[in-house]
Short mmCIF file of C-alpha atoms in Angstrom, two decimals:
data_model
loop_
_atom_site.label_atom_id
_atom_site.label_comp_id
_atom_site.label_asym_id
_atom_site.label_seq_id
_atom_site.Cartn_x
_atom_site.Cartn_y
_atom_site.Cartn_z
CA ASP S 6 19.27 -121.69 49.80
CA GLY S 7 19.87 -124.58 47.55
CA HIS S 8 16.44 -125.08 46.62
CA LEU S 9 14.81 -123.78 43.19
CA ASP S 10 11.54 -122.02 44.09
CA ILE S 11 9.48 -121.16 40.93
CA ARG S 12 6.81 -118.58 41.44
CA ALA S 13 4.03 -117.68 38.71
CA GLN S 14 1.77 -115.49 38.84
CA GLY S 15 -1.89 -114.55 37.19
CA LEU S 16 -5.72 -115.60 36.11
CA LEU S 17 -6.20 -118.59 37.91
CA TYR S 18 -7.56 -120.77 35.43
CA ARG S 19 -4.06 -120.09 33.24
CA VAL S 20 -1.68 -120.66 35.75
CA THR S 21 -3.06 -123.62 37.41
CA LEU S 22 -1.86 -125.71 34.05
CA TRP S 23 1.93 -124.57 34.54
CA GLU S 24 1.99 -127.13 37.24
CA THR S 25 3.44 -129.87 34.49
CA PRO S 26 5.46 -128.49 32.32
CA ILE S 27 7.29 -126.47 34.78
CA LEU S 28 7.74 -129.57 36.96
CA ALA S 29 8.47 -131.87 34.27
CA ILE S 30 11.02 -129.23 32.01
CA VAL S 31 12.62 -129.10 36.68
CA SER S 32 13.21 -133.09 36.48
CA GLU S 33 14.38 -133.31 33.48
CA LEU S 34 17.04 -130.36 33.18
CA TYR S 35 18.22 -132.41 36.62
CA TYR S 36 18.94 -135.60 35.22
CA ARG S 37 20.59 -133.81 32.36
CA HIS S 38 22.99 -131.94 34.64
CA ILE S 39 23.72 -135.07 36.42
CA GLY S 40 24.54 -136.91 33.25
CA ALA S 41 22.23 -139.06 33.97
CA THR S 42 21.13 -142.33 31.31
CA PRO S 43 18.05 -144.49 31.52
CA ASP S 44 18.72 -147.61 30.75
CA TRP S 45 16.59 -149.61 27.68
CA THR S 46 16.68 -152.16 28.09
CA HIS S 47 15.72 -151.65 32.23
CA VAL S 48 12.89 -149.39 30.63
CA GLU S 49 11.79 -152.35 28.53
CA ARG S 50 11.58 -154.90 30.60
CA VAL S 51 10.20 -152.77 33.48
CA THR S 52 7.32 -151.78 31.89
CA ARG S 53 6.71 -154.50 30.02
CA SER S 54 6.31 -156.80 32.97
CA LYS S 55 3.87 -154.06 34.39
CA GLY S 56 2.24 -153.35 31.94
CA GLU S 57 1.43 -157.56 32.17
CA LEU S 58 0.59 -157.03 35.92
CA MET S 59 -2.68 -155.25 35.67
CA ARG S 60 -3.80 -156.75 32.15
CA ASN S 61 -3.40 -159.79 34.32
CA HIS S 62 -5.38 -159.19 37.42
CA LYS S 63 -7.59 -156.62 34.79
CA ALA S 64 -6.86 -153.53 37.04
CA THR S 65 -7.59 -150.56 34.52
CA PHE S 66 -5.35 -147.16 35.28
CA SER S 67 -3.81 -144.64 33.47
CA ILE S 68 -0.45 -143.00 33.00
CA PHE S 69 0.27 -139.64 35.90
CA GLY S 70 3.84 -139.54 34.67
CA MET S 71 4.42 -136.07 33.18
CA ARG S 72 5.19 -133.71 36.32
CA ARG S 73 8.37 -136.02 37.89
CA ARG S 74 9.36 -137.86 34.26
CA PHE S 75 12.75 -138.40 33.81
CA SER S 76 12.19 -137.25 29.75
CA PHE S 77 9.44 -136.60 27.19
CA GLU S 78 11.66 -139.71 25.18
CA VAL S 79 11.04 -141.90 28.37
CA GLU S 80 7.53 -141.02 28.95
CA ASP S 81 6.62 -141.63 25.41
CA ARG S 82 8.26 -144.49 25.00
CA VAL S 83 6.39 -146.12 28.37
CA THR S 84 3.39 -144.92 27.06
CA SER S 85 4.03 -147.00 23.47
CA LEU S 86 5.13 -149.88 25.67
CA LEU S 87 2.58 -150.46 27.94
CA LYS S 88 -0.58 -149.84 25.11
CA GLU S 89 1.25 -152.39 23.64
CA SER S 90 1.19 -154.74 26.92
CA ALA S 91 -1.45 -153.85 29.10
CA GLY S 92 -4.29 -153.81 26.57
CA ASN S 93 -7.44 -152.66 27.35
CA CYS S 94 -6.61 -151.92 30.90
CA LEU S 95 -4.39 -148.67 30.43
CA PHE S 96 -7.73 -146.65 30.53
CA GLY S 97 -5.44 -143.26 29.20
CA THR S 98 -3.37 -140.75 30.17
CA SER S 99 -3.13 -137.14 31.42
CA ASN S 100 -0.30 -136.27 28.83
CA VAL S 101 -2.65 -134.71 26.32
CA HIS S 102 0.52 -134.44 23.47
CA LEU S 103 0.77 -138.41 23.52
CA ALA S 104 -2.53 -139.05 23.96
CA HIS S 105 -2.78 -137.88 20.34
CA LYS S 106 0.38 -139.85 19.23
CA HIS S 107 -0.95 -142.75 21.06
CA GLY S 108 -4.65 -142.93 20.36
CA LEU S 109 -5.18 -142.76 23.84
CA ARG S 110 -7.92 -140.95 26.67
CA VAL S 111 -6.86 -138.05 27.49
CA SER S 112 -7.72 -139.62 31.84
CA GLY S 113 -7.21 -136.74 34.66
CA THR S 114 -8.90 -135.38 37.82
CA HIS S 115 -8.67 -131.79 38.92
CA PRO S 116 -6.13 -130.62 41.09
CA HIS S 117 -6.06 -130.05 44.74
CA GLU S 118 -6.06 -126.12 43.63
CA TRP S 119 -9.38 -125.60 42.42
CA ILE S 120 -10.42 -126.68 45.93
CA GLN S 121 -7.65 -124.57 47.78
CA PHE S 122 -8.85 -121.94 45.99
CA HIS S 123 -12.65 -122.28 47.75
CA GLY S 124 -11.37 -122.92 50.80
CA ALA S 125 -9.40 -119.53 50.78
CA ILE S 126 -12.25 -117.37 49.34
CA PHE S 127 -15.37 -118.94 50.81
CA GLY S 128 -13.89 -120.30 53.68
CA TYR S 129 -12.84 -123.46 54.72
CA LYS S 130 -16.58 -125.43 56.17
CA MET S 131 -17.98 -124.95 52.38
CA ALA S 132 -14.73 -125.37 50.72
CA ASN S 133 -15.83 -128.56 48.98
CA TYR S 134 -19.52 -128.67 48.80
CA VAL S 135 -18.77 -124.70 46.64
CA ALA S 136 -16.06 -126.61 44.93
CA MET S 137 -18.22 -129.42 43.97
CA GLU S 138 -21.18 -126.74 43.06
CA ASP S 139 -18.91 -124.82 40.58
CA TRP S 140 -17.31 -127.54 38.85
CA ILE S 141 -21.09 -129.15 38.03
CA ASN S 142 -22.69 -126.05 36.80
CA VAL S 143 -19.53 -125.92 33.79
CA TYR S 144 -19.01 -129.59 33.28
CA ASP S 145 -22.77 -130.90 33.78
CA GLY S 146 -22.18 -134.45 34.78
CA ASP S 147 -18.97 -134.64 32.32
CA LEU S 148 -14.92 -134.76 34.14
CA GLY S 149 -16.80 -136.75 36.56
CA THR S 150 -14.29 -137.68 39.66
CA VAL S 151 -13.45 -134.99 42.25
CA LEU S 152 -10.59 -134.77 44.94
CA THR S 153 -11.57 -135.86 48.66
CA ASP S 154 -7.95 -135.04 50.77
CA THR S 155 -7.33 -130.96 50.48
CA TYR S 156 -9.14 -130.64 53.92
CA THR S 157 -8.95 -133.82 55.14
CA THR S 158 -11.17 -137.35 53.68
CA ASP S 159 -13.45 -136.61 56.44
CA VAL S 160 -13.78 -132.74 56.59
CA PHE S 161 -14.68 -133.73 52.88
CA MET S 162 -17.33 -136.74 53.39
CA ARG S 163 -19.67 -133.83 55.99
CA ASN S 164 -20.25 -132.21 52.67
CA PHE S 165 -20.58 -134.71 49.84
CA SER S 166 -24.53 -135.02 49.35
CA LYS S 167 -26.30 -137.37 47.96
CA LYS S 168 -27.07 -134.98 44.85
CA HIS S 169 -23.22 -135.56 44.14
CA ALA S 170 -22.72 -138.93 45.14
CA MET S 171 -25.61 -139.55 41.93
CA LEU S 172 -23.41 -136.52 39.84
CA TYR S 173 -19.94 -137.67 40.66
CA THR S 174 -18.93 -140.77 38.94
CA SER S 175 -15.78 -141.32 41.41
CA LEU S 176 -13.90 -140.11 44.38
CA ARG S 177 -10.37 -139.16 44.23
CA HIS S 178 -7.55 -140.98 46.86
CA ASP S 179 -3.99 -139.21 46.78
CA SER S 180 -3.26 -139.65 50.45
CA GLY S 181 -3.54 -142.01 53.59
CA ASP S 182 -4.05 -145.50 54.72
CA PRO S 183 -6.69 -146.43 50.69
CA ALA S 184 -8.14 -149.91 53.20
CA VAL S 185 -9.19 -146.61 55.34
CA PHE S 186 -10.42 -144.68 52.80
CA ILE S 187 -12.65 -147.92 51.30
CA ASP S 188 -14.38 -148.09 53.98
CA LYS S 189 -15.22 -144.82 54.97
CA ALA S 190 -16.21 -144.06 51.53
CA VAL S 191 -18.16 -147.26 51.28
CA ARG S 192 -20.03 -146.30 54.26
CA ARG S 193 -20.55 -142.50 52.83
CA TYR S 194 -22.27 -144.12 49.88
CA GLU S 195 -24.79 -146.36 52.02
CA GLU S 196 -25.10 -143.71 53.99
CA LEU S 197 -26.57 -141.50 51.47
CA ARG S 198 -28.46 -144.44 49.74
CA VAL S 199 -26.26 -144.50 47.02
CA ASP S 200 -24.46 -148.01 45.78
CA PRO S 201 -21.06 -147.70 45.70
CA LYS S 202 -20.62 -150.80 43.96
CA ILE S 203 -21.89 -148.19 41.63
CA LYS S 204 -19.22 -146.01 41.65
CA TYR S 205 -15.20 -145.70 41.83
CA ILE S 206 -12.78 -144.90 43.68
CA ILE S 207 -9.22 -143.53 41.17
CA PHE S 208 -6.87 -144.31 43.31
CA SER S 209 -3.27 -142.20 42.63
CA ASP S 210 -1.20 -141.70 45.86
CA GLY S 211 2.63 -142.84 45.02
CA LEU S 212 1.92 -145.91 43.29
CA SER S 213 3.46 -149.25 41.44
CA PRO S 214 1.33 -151.73 40.15
CA GLU S 215 1.99 -153.96 42.52
CA LYS S 216 0.46 -151.54 45.46
CA ALA S 217 -2.41 -151.39 43.35
CA VAL S 218 -3.32 -154.98 42.90
CA ASP S 219 -3.53 -155.29 46.37
CA ILE S 220 -5.17 -152.16 46.36
CA GLN S 221 -7.82 -153.99 44.32
CA GLN S 222 -7.88 -156.78 46.14
CA LEU S 223 -9.33 -154.74 49.34
CA CYS S 224 -11.77 -153.42 47.09
CA GLY S 225 -13.20 -156.60 46.24
CA ASP S 226 -17.00 -156.44 44.99
CA ARG S 227 -17.93 -153.56 48.25
CA ILE S 228 -16.43 -150.45 44.88
CA LYS S 229 -15.23 -150.58 42.35
CA ALA S 230 -11.41 -148.77 42.39
CA SER S 231 -9.18 -147.77 38.83
CA PHE S 232 -5.37 -146.39 39.29
CA GLY S 233 -3.66 -142.87 38.05
CA ILE S 234 -0.04 -144.14 38.53
CA GLY S 235 2.35 -141.77 37.58
CA THR S 236 6.19 -141.76 38.44
CA ASN S 237 6.67 -145.49 38.47
CA PHE S 238 5.75 -145.71 34.80
CA THR S 239 7.77 -142.57 34.00
CA ASN S 240 11.32 -142.33 35.85
CA ASP S 241 12.02 -145.86 36.32
CA VAL S 242 14.87 -145.89 34.58
CA GLY S 243 18.07 -148.07 35.98
CA GLY S 244 20.76 -147.09 37.05
CA GLY S 245 19.88 -145.92 40.35
CA VAL S 246 18.42 -142.68 39.47
CA GLU S 247 16.18 -141.33 42.16
CA PRO S 248 12.68 -139.68 40.93
CA LEU S 249 12.29 -135.79 42.90
CA ASN S 250 10.82 -135.71 45.60
CA ILE S 251 9.41 -131.21 44.07
CA VAL S 252 5.61 -130.51 43.28
CA MET S 253 3.39 -126.93 43.12
CA LYS S 254 0.71 -125.81 44.79
CA LEU S 255 -1.52 -122.43 44.94
CA TRP S 256 0.24 -120.05 47.55
CA LYS S 257 -2.58 -116.90 47.59
CA CYS S 258 -4.82 -116.27 45.59
CA LYS S 259 -7.65 -113.04 45.32
CA MET S 260 -11.40 -112.22 43.40
CA THR S 261 -10.04 -109.53 42.24
CA ALA S 262 -6.47 -107.57 41.51
CA LYS S 263 -7.70 -104.86 43.67
CA ASP S 264 -7.99 -107.49 46.40
CA ASP S 265 -6.16 -108.34 49.52
CA TRP S 266 -3.53 -111.84 48.97
CA HIS S 267 -5.70 -114.37 50.69
CA HIS S 268 -3.29 -117.52 51.42
CA CYS S 269 -3.93 -121.23 50.69
CA VAL S 270 -3.27 -124.19 51.77
CA LYS S 271 -4.01 -128.76 52.26
CA LEU S 272 -4.48 -130.55 54.65
CA SER S 273 -2.98 -134.29 54.39
CA ASP S 274 -4.72 -136.87 55.68
CA VAL S 275 -0.77 -137.78 56.48
CA GLY S 276 0.08 -135.65 59.25
CA GLY S 277 2.93 -133.33 58.43
CA LYS S 278 2.30 -132.69 55.22
CA HIS S 279 0.49 -129.48 55.26
CA THR S 280 1.00 -126.76 53.04
CA GLY S 281 0.53 -123.45 53.04
CA ASP S 282 1.43 -120.18 55.57
CA PRO S 283 1.36 -122.30 59.18
CA GLN S 284 -0.90 -119.68 60.72
CA GLU S 285 -3.77 -120.17 58.46
CA ILE S 286 -2.76 -124.30 58.36
CA ALA S 287 -3.59 -123.34 62.30
CA LEU S 288 -7.11 -121.49 61.18
CA ALA S 289 -7.89 -124.18 58.87
CA MET S 290 -8.04 -126.50 61.04
CA THR S 291 -9.57 -124.72 64.38
CA THR S 292 -12.36 -124.00 61.70
CA LEU S 293 -12.48 -127.64 60.84
CA GLY S 294 -12.37 -129.05 64.06
CA ILE S 295 -9.09 -130.63 63.45
CA LYS S 296 -7.15 -131.75 65.67
CA GLN S 297 -3.06 -130.45 65.88
CA GLU S 298 -0.80 -132.78 65.38
#
């Protein structure tokens, strides 16, 4: 039907890692197929400008741009340019190879799949809680950023305990109004008697440097902010080229090979952007007390 459909099946800790290289390959091959080429003068100019903007506003960020990049060559050059122009405000990159090549930190968070799996196996009401507990048991406080919107932020905040508020360094915002999210995060930390000023929100929802600066001002001195900026860095190549809207999500899972498959769903903070089997989405929303749109 004119759509590319790619499926990966296997053990979760292996399958999850396929998302980024698969989508990067799809994106790069698409632009080769249509004969698009980067305007390198544009890339150099806008990337330096973006890096300087972040540095001038002392806004800390990481590059989250591998999945929908124009090409490896573009991401490599953009990473080098941002390292030069943004200075210490560039915290790192989620691309492990380019982190090694350019002497940067590896920076990222766990994906929605981690919590989707827990929802399918342990139930939607306990998904965030058990997922956070399992992460803590493995990493013992390291890799301390937690995604909040797999089953909506409101549901997450009900599962976010004093223990989690202390052990996790930051919350990741990936959908919905950032101003509303800031209010909810600060309020929950205060309810748990944890000072929000020592915690971070990692914003990563379709950001540009301009949006990041605006969000940093919204945070003010209430809570710290950092940013994961992706496609705006690695697929801004001029010439009218538009980034692809491509994604991979966990669709089904089971505990052992003999078990039946369980549907896996994601409930976005933005209405109409839920993913998964429609009947399972309705079940999850009913279970969690979320009103149907």
